[in-house]
PDB file of C-alpha atoms and ligand atoms in Angstrom:
ATOM      1  CA  MET Q  18      34.514 150.784  73.313  1.00  0.00           C
ATOM      2  CA  SER Q  19      33.324 153.644  71.129  1.00  0.00           C
ATOM      3  CA  VAL Q  20      30.816 152.111  68.700  1.00  0.00           C
ATOM      4  CA  ILE Q  21      29.351 149.501  71.023  1.00  0.00           C
ATOM      5  CA  SER Q  22      27.986 149.829  74.539  1.00  0.00           C
ATOM      6  CA  ILE Q  23      27.648 147.013  77.056  1.00  0.00           C
ATOM      7  CA  GLU Q  24      25.365 147.386  80.039  1.00  0.00           C
ATOM      8  CA  THR Q  25      24.973 144.478  82.422  1.00  0.00           C
ATOM      9  CA  VAL Q  26      21.895 144.485  84.659  1.00  0.00           C
ATOM     10  CA  ASP Q  27      20.906 141.455  86.754  1.00  0.00           C
ATOM     11  CA  ARG Q  28      23.077 139.043  84.719  1.00  0.00           C
ATOM     12  CA  ILE Q  29      21.717 140.261  81.358  1.00  0.00           C
ATOM     13  CA  ALA Q  30      24.360 141.968  79.196  1.00  0.00           C
ATOM     14  CA  TRP Q  31      22.812 144.413  76.703  1.00  0.00           C
ATOM     15  CA  VAL Q  32      25.212 144.845  73.787  1.00  0.00           C
ATOM     16  CA  THR Q  33      24.105 147.834  71.707  1.00  0.00           C
ATOM     17  CA  LEU Q  34      25.641 148.895  68.397  1.00  0.00           C
ATOM     18  CA  GLN Q  35      26.010 152.651  68.601  1.00  0.00           C
ATOM     19  CA  ARG Q  36      26.107 154.117  65.092  1.00  0.00           C
ATOM     20  CA  PRO Q  37      22.453 155.159  64.722  1.00  0.00           C
ATOM     21  CA  GLU Q  38      23.352 157.928  62.245  1.00  0.00           C
ATOM     22  CA  LYS Q  39      24.590 155.176  59.886  1.00  0.00           C
ATOM     23  CA  LEU Q  40      21.801 152.763  60.876  1.00  0.00           C
ATOM     24  CA  ASN Q  41      24.427 150.838  62.905  1.00  0.00           C
ATOM     25  CA  ALA Q  42      26.230 149.647  59.758  1.00  0.00           C
ATOM     26  CA  LEU Q  43      29.017 147.201  60.508  1.00  0.00           C
ATOM     27  CA  ASN Q  44      32.375 148.784  59.783  1.00  0.00           C
ATOM     28  CA  THR Q  45      35.770 147.363  60.771  1.00  0.00           C
ATOM     29  CA  GLU Q  46      35.653 149.108  64.117  1.00  0.00           C
ATOM     30  CA  VAL Q  47      32.217 147.697  65.017  1.00  0.00           C
ATOM     31  CA  LEU Q  48      33.318 144.176  64.099  1.00  0.00           C
ATOM     32  CA  LYS Q  49      36.497 144.540  66.179  1.00  0.00           C
ATOM     33  CA  GLU Q  50      34.573 145.808  69.184  1.00  0.00           C
ATOM     34  CA  LEU Q  51      31.912 143.101  68.827  1.00  0.00           C
ATOM     35  CA  ASP Q  52      34.638 140.459  68.813  1.00  0.00           C
ATOM     36  CA  CYS Q  53      36.290 141.988  71.841  1.00  0.00           C
ATOM     37  CA  ALA Q  54      32.936 142.349  73.647  1.00  0.00           C
ATOM     38  CA  PHE Q  55      31.992 138.704  73.162  1.00  0.00           C
ATOM     39  CA  ALA Q  56      35.479 137.489  74.123  1.00  0.00           C
ATOM     40  CA  GLY Q  57      34.963 139.230  77.458  1.00  0.00           C
ATOM     41  CA  LEU Q  58      31.312 138.252  77.953  1.00  0.00           C
ATOM     42  CA  GLU Q  59      32.070 134.569  77.393  1.00  0.00           C
ATOM     43  CA  HIS Q  60      34.108 134.432  80.595  1.00  0.00           C
ATOM     44  CA  ASP Q  61      32.229 137.051  82.594  1.00  0.00           C
ATOM     45  CA  GLU Q  62      30.626 135.189  85.484  1.00  0.00           C
ATOM     46  CA  LYS Q  63      28.264 138.091  86.141  1.00  0.00           C
ATOM     47  CA  VAL Q  64      26.630 137.492  82.741  1.00  0.00           C
ATOM     48  CA  GLY Q  65      24.174 134.657  82.057  1.00  0.00           C
ATOM     49  CA  VAL Q  66      22.436 135.907  78.904  1.00  0.00           C
ATOM     50  CA  VAL Q  67      23.504 138.374  76.210  1.00  0.00           C
ATOM     51  CA  VAL Q  68      21.119 140.555  74.179  1.00  0.00           C
ATOM     52  CA  VAL Q  69      22.378 142.208  70.989  1.00  0.00           C
ATOM     53  CA  THR Q  70      20.526 145.217  69.603  1.00  0.00           C
ATOM     54  CA  GLY Q  71      20.987 148.451  67.682  1.00  0.00           C
ATOM     55  CA  ALA Q  72      20.724 152.027  68.926  1.00  0.00           C
ATOM     56  CA  GLY Q  73      17.916 154.228  67.647  1.00  0.00           C
ATOM     57  CA  GLU Q  74      14.379 153.574  66.516  1.00  0.00           C
ATOM     58  CA  LYS Q  75      15.088 152.714  62.935  1.00  0.00           C
ATOM     59  CA  ALA Q  76      17.633 149.927  62.646  1.00  0.00           C
ATOM     60  CA  PHE Q  77      19.067 146.863  64.268  1.00  0.00           C
ATOM     61  CA  VAL Q  78      21.909 146.895  61.719  1.00  0.00           C
ATOM     62  CA  ALA Q  79      21.470 148.019  58.086  1.00  0.00           C
ATOM     63  CA  GLY Q  80      24.324 145.877  56.820  1.00  0.00           C
ATOM     64  CA  ALA Q  81      28.042 145.889  56.362  1.00  0.00           C
ATOM     65  CA  ASP Q  82      29.367 149.414  55.815  1.00  0.00           C
ATOM     66  CA  ILE Q  83      28.984 149.989  52.076  1.00  0.00           C
ATOM     67  CA  GLY Q  84      31.514 152.835  52.188  1.00  0.00           C
ATOM     68  CA  GLU Q  85      34.154 150.334  53.311  1.00  0.00           C
ATOM     69  CA  LEU Q  86      32.945 147.509  51.055  1.00  0.00           C
ATOM     70  CA  ARG Q  87      33.405 149.534  47.882  1.00  0.00           C
ATOM     71  CA  GLU Q  88      37.147 149.860  48.593  1.00  0.00           C
ATOM     72  CA  LEU Q  89      37.718 146.095  48.662  1.00  0.00           C
ATOM     73  CA  ASP Q  90      39.581 144.164  46.010  1.00  0.00           C
ATOM     74  CA  SER Q  91      39.436 140.434  45.504  1.00  0.00           C
ATOM     75  CA  ALA Q  92      42.018 139.469  48.125  1.00  0.00           C
ATOM     76  CA  SER Q  93      40.889 141.946  50.773  1.00  0.00           C
ATOM     77  CA  ALA Q  94      37.217 141.045  50.227  1.00  0.00           C
ATOM     78  CA  ARG Q  95      37.982 137.397  50.966  1.00  0.00           C
ATOM     79  CA  ARG Q  96      39.943 138.407  54.077  1.00  0.00           C
ATOM     80  CA  GLN Q  97      37.113 140.702  55.167  1.00  0.00           C
ATOM     81  CA  GLY Q  98      34.558 137.928  54.675  1.00  0.00           C
ATOM     82  CA  LEU Q  99      36.568 135.501  56.757  1.00  0.00           C
ATOM     83  CA  ALA Q 100      37.144 138.121  59.466  1.00  0.00           C
ATOM     84  CA  GLY Q 101      33.428 138.914  59.703  1.00  0.00           C
ATOM     85  CA  GLN Q 102      32.578 135.212  59.734  1.00  0.00           C
ATOM     86  CA  ALA Q 103      35.033 134.662  62.580  1.00  0.00           C
ATOM     87  CA  VAL Q 104      33.283 137.294  64.706  1.00  0.00           C
ATOM     88  CA  PHE Q 105      29.870 135.801  64.022  1.00  0.00           C
ATOM     89  CA  ASN Q 106      31.206 132.288  64.679  1.00  0.00           C
ATOM     90  CA  ARG Q 107      32.372 133.488  68.085  1.00  0.00           C
ATOM     91  CA  ILE Q 108      28.861 134.764  68.792  1.00  0.00           C
ATOM     92  CA  GLU Q 109      27.234 131.524  67.633  1.00  0.00           C
ATOM     93  CA  GLN Q 110      29.645 129.469  69.715  1.00  0.00           C
ATOM     94  CA  MET Q 111      28.988 131.407  72.932  1.00  0.00           C
ATOM     95  CA  PRO Q 112      28.319 128.947  75.769  1.00  0.00           C
ATOM     96  CA  LYS Q 113      25.461 131.120  77.102  1.00  0.00           C
ATOM     97  CA  PRO Q 114      22.329 132.205  75.239  1.00  0.00           C
ATOM     98  CA  VAL Q 115      22.624 135.168  72.894  1.00  0.00           C
ATOM     99  CA  LEU Q 116      19.377 136.875  71.852  1.00  0.00           C
ATOM    100  CA  ALA Q 117      19.069 139.237  68.881  1.00  0.00           C
ATOM    101  CA  MET Q 118      16.558 141.961  69.747  1.00  0.00           C
ATOM    102  CA  VAL Q 119      15.724 143.237  66.274  1.00  0.00           C
ATOM    103  CA  ASN Q 120      14.293 146.718  66.560  1.00  0.00           C
ATOM    104  CA  GLY Q 121      14.210 147.798  62.899  1.00  0.00           C
ATOM    105  CA  PHE Q 122      16.128 147.052  59.691  1.00  0.00           C
ATOM    106  CA  ALA Q 123      18.245 143.876  59.867  1.00  0.00           C
ATOM    107  CA  LEU Q 124      19.771 143.864  56.419  1.00  0.00           C
ATOM    108  CA  GLY Q 125      22.803 142.159  54.938  1.00  0.00           C
ATOM    109  CA  GLY Q 126      25.398 141.839  57.692  1.00  0.00           C
ATOM    110  CA  GLY Q 127      22.691 142.857  60.178  1.00  0.00           C
ATOM    111  CA  CYS Q 128      20.516 139.930  59.169  1.00  0.00           C
ATOM    112  CA  GLU Q 129      23.635 137.731  59.316  1.00  0.00           C
ATOM    113  CA  LEU Q 130      24.423 139.019  62.810  1.00  0.00           C
ATOM    114  CA  ALA Q 131      20.901 138.104  63.902  1.00  0.00           C
ATOM    115  CA  LEU Q 132      21.320 134.673  62.279  1.00  0.00           C
ATOM    116  CA  ALA Q 133      24.463 134.045  64.340  1.00  0.00           C
ATOM    117  CA  CYS Q 134      22.533 134.741  67.567  1.00  0.00           C
ATOM    118  CA  HIS Q 135      20.765 131.796  69.214  1.00  0.00           C
ATOM    119  CA  VAL Q 136      17.268 133.292  69.415  1.00  0.00           C
ATOM    120  CA  ARG Q 137      15.807 136.136  67.376  1.00  0.00           C
ATOM    121  CA  VAL Q 138      13.002 138.324  68.668  1.00  0.00           C
ATOM    122  CA  ALA Q 139      11.691 141.298  66.738  1.00  0.00           C
ATOM    123  CA  SER Q 140       9.467 144.326  66.952  1.00  0.00           C
ATOM    124  CA  GLU Q 141       6.485 144.504  64.606  1.00  0.00           C
ATOM    125  CA  THR Q 142       8.395 147.203  62.718  1.00  0.00           C
ATOM    126  CA  ALA Q 143      11.460 145.035  62.017  1.00  0.00           C
ATOM    127  CA  ARG Q 144      12.413 144.231  58.428  1.00  0.00           C
ATOM    128  CA  PHE Q 145      14.846 141.551  57.367  1.00  0.00           C
ATOM    129  CA  GLY Q 146      16.692 141.011  54.124  1.00  0.00           C
ATOM    130  CA  LEU Q 147      19.856 139.989  52.317  1.00  0.00           C
ATOM    131  CA  PRO Q 148      19.949 142.682  49.595  1.00  0.00           C
ATOM    132  CA  GLU Q 149      23.606 142.068  48.637  1.00  0.00           C
ATOM    133  CA  VAL Q 150      22.818 140.999  45.048  1.00  0.00           C
ATOM    134  CA  SER Q 151      21.476 144.506  44.438  1.00  0.00           C
ATOM    135  CA  LEU Q 152      25.043 145.697  45.159  1.00  0.00           C
ATOM    136  CA  GLY Q 153      26.562 143.068  42.877  1.00  0.00           C
ATOM    137  CA  ILE Q 154      27.831 140.860  45.715  1.00  0.00           C
ATOM    138  CA  ILE Q 155      26.545 137.941  47.791  1.00  0.00           C
ATOM    139  CA  PRO Q 156      26.115 137.756  51.574  1.00  0.00           C
ATOM    140  CA  GLY Q 157      29.590 137.299  53.030  1.00  0.00           C
ATOM    141  CA  TYR Q 158      29.179 136.947  56.788  1.00  0.00           C
ATOM    142  CA  GLY Q 159      27.445 133.568  56.798  1.00  0.00           C
ATOM    143  CA  GLY Q 160      24.079 134.454  55.247  1.00  0.00           C
ATOM    144  CA  THR Q 161      24.220 131.908  52.427  1.00  0.00           C
ATOM    145  CA  GLN Q 162      24.936 129.182  54.992  1.00  0.00           C
ATOM    146  CA  ARG Q 163      22.924 130.051  58.098  1.00  0.00           C
ATOM    147  CA  LEU Q 164      19.718 131.293  56.429  1.00  0.00           C
ATOM    148  CA  PRO Q 165      19.022 128.050  54.473  1.00  0.00           C
ATOM    149  CA  ARG Q 166      19.844 126.001  57.565  1.00  0.00           C
ATOM    150  CA  LEU Q 167      17.300 128.032  59.530  1.00  0.00           C
ATOM    151  CA  VAL Q 168      14.404 128.557  57.124  1.00  0.00           C
ATOM    152  CA  GLY Q 169      15.088 125.964  54.408  1.00  0.00           C
ATOM    153  CA  LYS Q 170      16.729 126.252  51.009  1.00  0.00           C
ATOM    154  CA  GLY Q 171      13.674 127.411  49.034  1.00  0.00           C
ATOM    155  CA  VAL Q 172      12.735 130.390  51.182  1.00  0.00           C
ATOM    156  CA  ALA Q 173      16.398 131.295  51.709  1.00  0.00           C
ATOM    157  CA  LEU Q 174      17.109 131.308  47.975  1.00  0.00           C
ATOM    158  CA  ASP Q 175      14.035 133.475  47.394  1.00  0.00           C
ATOM    159  CA  MET Q 176      15.398 136.027  49.880  1.00  0.00           C
ATOM    160  CA  ILE Q 177      19.009 135.797  48.674  1.00  0.00           C
ATOM    161  CA  LEU Q 178      18.221 135.960  44.947  1.00  0.00           C
ATOM    162  CA  SER Q 179      15.472 138.596  45.089  1.00  0.00           C
ATOM    163  CA  GLY Q 180      17.047 140.733  47.801  1.00  0.00           C
ATOM    164  CA  ASP Q 181      13.460 141.514  48.868  1.00  0.00           C
ATOM    165  CA  LEU Q 182      12.801 142.540  52.446  1.00  0.00           C
ATOM    166  CA  VAL Q 183      10.615 140.498  54.776  1.00  0.00           C
ATOM    167  CA  GLY Q 184       8.459 142.093  57.480  1.00  0.00           C
ATOM    168  CA  ALA Q 185       8.208 140.817  61.045  1.00  0.00           C
ATOM    169  CA  ALA Q 186       5.006 138.828  60.504  1.00  0.00           C
ATOM    170  CA  ASP Q 187       6.519 136.986  57.536  1.00  0.00           C
ATOM    171  CA  ALA Q 188       9.798 136.523  59.427  1.00  0.00           C
ATOM    172  CA  LEU Q 189       7.787 134.815  62.166  1.00  0.00           C
ATOM    173  CA  ARG Q 190       5.902 132.690  59.634  1.00  0.00           C
ATOM    174  CA  ILE Q 191       9.077 131.375  57.978  1.00  0.00           C
ATOM    175  CA  GLY Q 192      10.880 130.815  61.277  1.00  0.00           C
ATOM    176  CA  LEU Q 193      13.441 133.569  60.863  1.00  0.00           C
ATOM    177  CA  VAL Q 194      12.343 134.943  64.242  1.00  0.00           C
ATOM    178  CA  SER Q 195      10.608 133.116  67.049  1.00  0.00           C
ATOM    179  CA  ARG Q 196       8.765 135.970  68.807  1.00  0.00           C
ATOM    180  CA  VAL Q 197       7.361 139.328  67.666  1.00  0.00           C
ATOM    181  CA  PHE Q 198       6.333 142.160  69.980  1.00  0.00           C
ATOM    182  CA  PRO Q 199       4.714 145.562  69.431  1.00  0.00           C
ATOM    183  CA  ALA Q 200       7.605 148.060  69.228  1.00  0.00           C
ATOM    184  CA  ALA Q 201       6.793 149.553  72.639  1.00  0.00           C
ATOM    185  CA  GLU Q 202       6.917 146.113  74.273  1.00  0.00           C
ATOM    186  CA  LEU Q 203      10.050 144.784  72.568  1.00  0.00           C
ATOM    187  CA  LYS Q 204      12.463 145.525  75.397  1.00  0.00           C
ATOM    188  CA  ALA Q 205      10.154 144.205  78.131  1.00  0.00           C
ATOM    189  CA  GLY Q 206       9.320 141.092  76.119  1.00  0.00           C
ATOM    190  CA  THR Q 207      12.998 140.400  75.437  1.00  0.00           C
ATOM    191  CA  GLU Q 208      13.909 140.968  79.070  1.00  0.00           C
ATOM    192  CA  LYS Q 209      11.177 138.572  80.196  1.00  0.00           C
ATOM    193  CA  LEU Q 210      12.547 135.885  77.870  1.00  0.00           C
ATOM    194  CA  ALA Q 211      16.097 136.561  79.092  1.00  0.00           C
ATOM    195  CA  ARG Q 212      14.914 136.198  82.710  1.00  0.00           C
ATOM    196  CA  THR Q 213      13.257 132.901  81.870  1.00  0.00           C
ATOM    197  CA  LEU Q 214      16.564 131.636  80.453  1.00  0.00           C
ATOM    198  CA  LEU Q 215      18.403 132.874  83.540  1.00  0.00           C
ATOM    199  CA  SER Q 216      16.086 130.790  85.720  1.00  0.00           C
ATOM    200  CA  ARG Q 217      17.088 127.600  83.852  1.00  0.00           C
ATOM    201  CA  GLY Q 218      20.111 125.435  84.618  1.00  0.00           C
ATOM    202  CA  PRO Q 219      23.125 127.204  83.069  1.00  0.00           C
ATOM    203  CA  LEU Q 220      24.988 123.953  82.384  1.00  0.00           C
ATOM    204  CA  ALA Q 221      21.871 122.568  80.724  1.00  0.00           C
ATOM    205  CA  LEU Q 222      21.613 125.675  78.529  1.00  0.00           C
ATOM    206  CA  ARG Q 223      25.251 125.319  77.566  1.00  0.00           C
ATOM    207  CA  GLN Q 224      24.912 121.673  76.611  1.00  0.00           C
ATOM    208  CA  ALA Q 225      21.630 122.294  74.795  1.00  0.00           C
ATOM    209  CA  LEU Q 226      23.407 124.887  72.633  1.00  0.00           C
ATOM    210  CA  THR Q 227      26.256 122.447  71.974  1.00  0.00           C
ATOM    211  CA  ALA Q 228      23.874 119.575  71.212  1.00  0.00           C
ATOM    212  CA  VAL Q 229      21.914 121.605  68.671  1.00  0.00           C
ATOM    213  CA  HIS Q 230      24.825 123.379  66.994  1.00  0.00           C
ATOM    214  CA  GLN Q 231      27.260 120.491  66.766  1.00  0.00           C
ATOM    215  CA  GLY Q 232      24.592 117.791  66.432  1.00  0.00           C
ATOM    216  CA  LEU Q 233      23.035 119.463  63.393  1.00  0.00           C
ATOM    217  CA  GLU Q 234      26.326 119.047  61.550  1.00  0.00           C
ATOM    218  CA  MET Q 235      26.282 115.273  62.167  1.00  0.00           C
ATOM    219  CA  PRO Q 236      24.319 112.398  60.637  1.00  0.00           C
ATOM    220  CA  LEU Q 237      21.233 111.676  62.783  1.00  0.00           C
ATOM    221  CA  GLU Q 238      22.571 108.539  64.449  1.00  0.00           C
ATOM    222  CA  GLN Q 239      25.806 110.272  65.449  1.00  0.00           C
ATOM    223  CA  GLY Q 240      23.857 113.324  66.632  1.00  0.00           C
ATOM    224  CA  LEU Q 241      21.673 111.121  68.821  1.00  0.00           C
ATOM    225  CA  GLN Q 242      24.775 109.481  70.331  1.00  0.00           C
ATOM    226  CA  PHE Q 243      26.191 112.937  70.955  1.00  0.00           C
ATOM    227  CA  GLU Q 244      22.955 114.035  72.659  1.00  0.00           C
ATOM    228  CA  ALA Q 245      23.047 110.949  74.875  1.00  0.00           C
ATOM    229  CA  ALA Q 246      26.650 111.709  75.883  1.00  0.00           C
ATOM    230  CA  LEU Q 247      25.781 115.289  76.879  1.00  0.00           C
ATOM    231  CA  PHE Q 248      22.655 114.049  78.671  1.00  0.00           C
ATOM    232  CA  GLY Q 249      24.949 111.705  80.598  1.00  0.00           C
ATOM    233  CA  LEU Q 250      27.324 114.517  81.520  1.00  0.00           C
ATOM    234  CA  LEU Q 251      24.477 116.587  82.947  1.00  0.00           C
ATOM    235  CA  ALA Q 252      23.308 113.680  85.101  1.00  0.00           C
ATOM    236  CA  ALA Q 253      26.559 114.075  87.066  1.00  0.00           C
ATOM    237  CA  THR Q 254      25.875 117.705  88.004  1.00  0.00           C
ATOM    238  CA  GLU Q 255      24.659 119.318  91.206  1.00  0.00           C
ATOM    239  CA  ASP Q 256      22.308 121.342  89.003  1.00  0.00           C
ATOM    240  CA  MET Q 257      20.450 118.214  87.959  1.00  0.00           C
ATOM    241  CA  LYS Q 258      19.972 117.147  91.582  1.00  0.00           C
ATOM    242  CA  GLU Q 259      18.798 120.644  92.463  1.00  0.00           C
ATOM    243  CA  GLY Q 260      16.428 120.917  89.488  1.00  0.00           C
ATOM    244  CA  MET Q 261      14.698 117.660  90.278  1.00  0.00           C
ATOM    245  CA  ALA Q 262      14.618 118.226  94.045  1.00  0.00           C
ATOM    246  CA  ALA Q 263      13.105 121.684  93.479  1.00  0.00           C
ATOM    247  CA  PHE Q 264      10.386 120.217  91.259  1.00  0.00           C
ATOM    248  CA  LEU Q 265       9.492 117.530  93.798  1.00  0.00           C
ATOM    249  CA  GLU Q 266       9.578 120.041  96.681  1.00  0.00           C
ATOM    250  CA  LYS Q 267       7.432 122.498  94.642  1.00  0.00           C
ATOM    251  CA  ARG Q 268       9.906 125.394  94.874  1.00  0.00           C
ATOM    252  CA  PRO Q 269      11.961 127.363  92.333  1.00  0.00           C
ATOM    253  CA  ALA Q 270      15.347 125.776  91.580  1.00  0.00           C
ATOM    254  CA  GLN Q 271      18.506 127.529  92.750  1.00  0.00           C
ATOM    255  CA  PHE Q 272      21.038 126.501  90.118  1.00  0.00           C
ATOM    256  CA  LYS Q 273      24.715 127.071  90.821  1.00  0.00           C
ATOM    257  CA  GLY Q 274      26.202 125.965  87.513  1.00  0.00           C
ATOM    258  CA  LEU Q 275      27.958 123.070  89.231  1.00  0.00           C
TER     259      LEU Q 275
HETATM  260  N1  COA P  21      26.497 151.089  55.020  1.00  0.00           N
HETATM  261  C1  COA P  21      26.869 152.358  55.181  1.00  0.00           C
HETATM  262  N2  COA P  21      25.990 153.353  55.446  1.00  0.00           N
HETATM  263  C2  COA P  21      24.695 153.028  55.548  1.00  0.00           C
HETATM  264  C3  COA P  21      24.229 151.724  55.380  1.00  0.00           C
HETATM  265  C4  COA P  21      25.194 150.723  55.111  1.00  0.00           C
HETATM  266  N3  COA P  21      24.877 149.432  54.957  1.00  0.00           N
HETATM  267  N4  COA P  21      22.892 151.704  55.520  1.00  0.00           N
HETATM  268  C5  COA P  21      22.519 152.984  55.770  1.00  0.00           C
HETATM  269  N5  COA P  21      23.624 153.789  55.779  1.00  0.00           N
HETATM  270  C6  COA P  21      23.670 155.222  56.022  1.00  0.00           C
HETATM  271  C7  COA P  21      23.163 156.019  54.819  1.00  0.00           C
HETATM  272  O1  COA P  21      24.198 156.168  53.848  1.00  0.00           O
HETATM  273  C8  COA P  21      22.787 157.314  55.486  1.00  0.00           C
HETATM  274  O2  COA P  21      23.966 158.032  55.764  1.00  0.00           O
HETATM  275  P1  COA P  21      24.036 159.633  55.412  1.00  0.00           P
HETATM  276  O3  COA P  21      22.944 160.247  56.277  1.00  0.00           O
HETATM  277  O4  COA P  21      25.412 160.027  55.822  1.00  0.00           O
HETATM  278  O5  COA P  21      23.738 159.749  53.961  1.00  0.00           O
HETATM  279  C9  COA P  21      22.243 156.859  56.839  1.00  0.00           C
HETATM  280  O6  COA P  21      22.781 155.563  57.073  1.00  0.00           O
HETATM  281  C10 COA P  21      20.727 156.765  56.874  1.00  0.00           C
HETATM  282  O7  COA P  21      20.328 155.890  55.810  1.00  0.00           O
HETATM  283  P2  COA P  21      19.256 156.306  54.680  1.00  0.00           P
HETATM  284  O8  COA P  21      19.508 155.455  53.479  1.00  0.00           O
HETATM  285  O9  COA P  21      19.246 157.782  54.486  1.00  0.00           O
HETATM  286  O10 COA P  21      17.903 155.855  55.405  1.00  0.00           O
HETATM  287  P3  COA P  21      16.533 155.456  54.697  1.00  0.00           P
HETATM  288  O11 COA P  21      15.520 155.409  55.787  1.00  0.00           O
HETATM  289  O12 COA P  21      16.265 156.320  53.514  1.00  0.00           O
HETATM  290  O13 COA P  21      16.764 153.964  54.157  1.00  0.00           O
HETATM  291  C11 COA P  21      17.549 151.686  54.284  1.00  0.00           C
HETATM  292  C12 COA P  21      17.007 152.917  55.055  1.00  0.00           C
HETATM  293  C13 COA P  21      17.969 150.653  55.316  1.00  0.00           C
HETATM  294  C14 COA P  21      16.457 151.128  53.376  1.00  0.00           C
HETATM  295  C15 COA P  21      18.752 152.127  53.436  1.00  0.00           C
HETATM  296  O14 COA P  21      19.660 152.833  54.271  1.00  0.00           O
HETATM  297  C16 COA P  21      19.515 150.993  52.807  1.00  0.00           C
HETATM  298  O15 COA P  21      19.062 150.396  51.822  1.00  0.00           O
HETATM  299  N6  COA P  21      20.714 150.681  53.349  1.00  0.00           N
HETATM  300  C17 COA P  21      21.598 149.689  52.780  1.00  0.00           C
HETATM  301  C18 COA P  21      21.100 148.302  53.019  1.00  0.00           C
HETATM  302  C19 COA P  21      22.009 147.288  52.373  1.00  0.00           C
HETATM  303  O16 COA P  21      22.139 147.177  51.175  1.00  0.00           O
HETATM  304  N7  COA P  21      22.660 146.515  53.240  1.00  0.00           N
HETATM  305  C20 COA P  21      23.516 145.436  52.800  1.00  0.00           C
HETATM  306  C21 COA P  21      24.907 145.895  52.790  1.00  0.00           C
HETATM  307  S1  COA P  21      25.975 144.558  52.352  1.00  0.00           S
END
């Protein structure tokens, strides 16, 4: 890997985009390496939680690489959009939690990358936006679909049509992020959250992700049936027995993912 680094410490994999001189803009190489990284992390038993972030002080990811975008024609733009979407779909469909640790600008494809992650946490200095219309295009890596599903159609259309940037406090207010930390505490705060997730039942986390992602695409009654089926599956696991025994015995649970 040359434009992404992966460091795994105590079951947390830190995936860092490493193009700080270009504000970590997503070029073809970054997308390829991200795809490859997540393919590996999905099956890596030493990893329980993944954190995605950008190198440097200034940016998480400042968007798709505009130098590459300007070369696209109609057919290649469609292919590029689908290829980027496929990478972000892989991230969203990860069976273990993926956190976006947004440390600066998360614009265009960077905002879309954060949207594909399961939980978004940000530093007070983070800024979000989908400024594509100012380039004469629309968001192409899922932004027009995931943003309205997350924050509602009205706020999403405001962001998509105006291209205006949103600061961390407003991102928290509209539900685009769920936690904001002072810049100096971002890493520690993210790590603490990751450790909390690691202490939970891994099979439960997996099924919770499935229930929310797949269930949201269903009518309510079908989604509730789906939830009940997954709830039933978990009742057959060793982890459930352990979780409940640990509670009753007033000790931390030792989940095995079985
Ligand atoms: N694609 C390619 N290169 C990018 C980029 C992107 N999306 N975003 C930033 N860069 C590059 C700049 O071209 C510059 O490279 P250079 O030093 O070789 O000229 C470098 O990163 C630093 O960016 P710069 O614009 O000088 O920083 P700034 O602090 O003045 O502004 C931003 C920061 C984020 C406001 C500004 O870079 C920006 O608007 N970027 C594009 C955002 C965007 O439209 N994203 C959606 C793309 S679909």
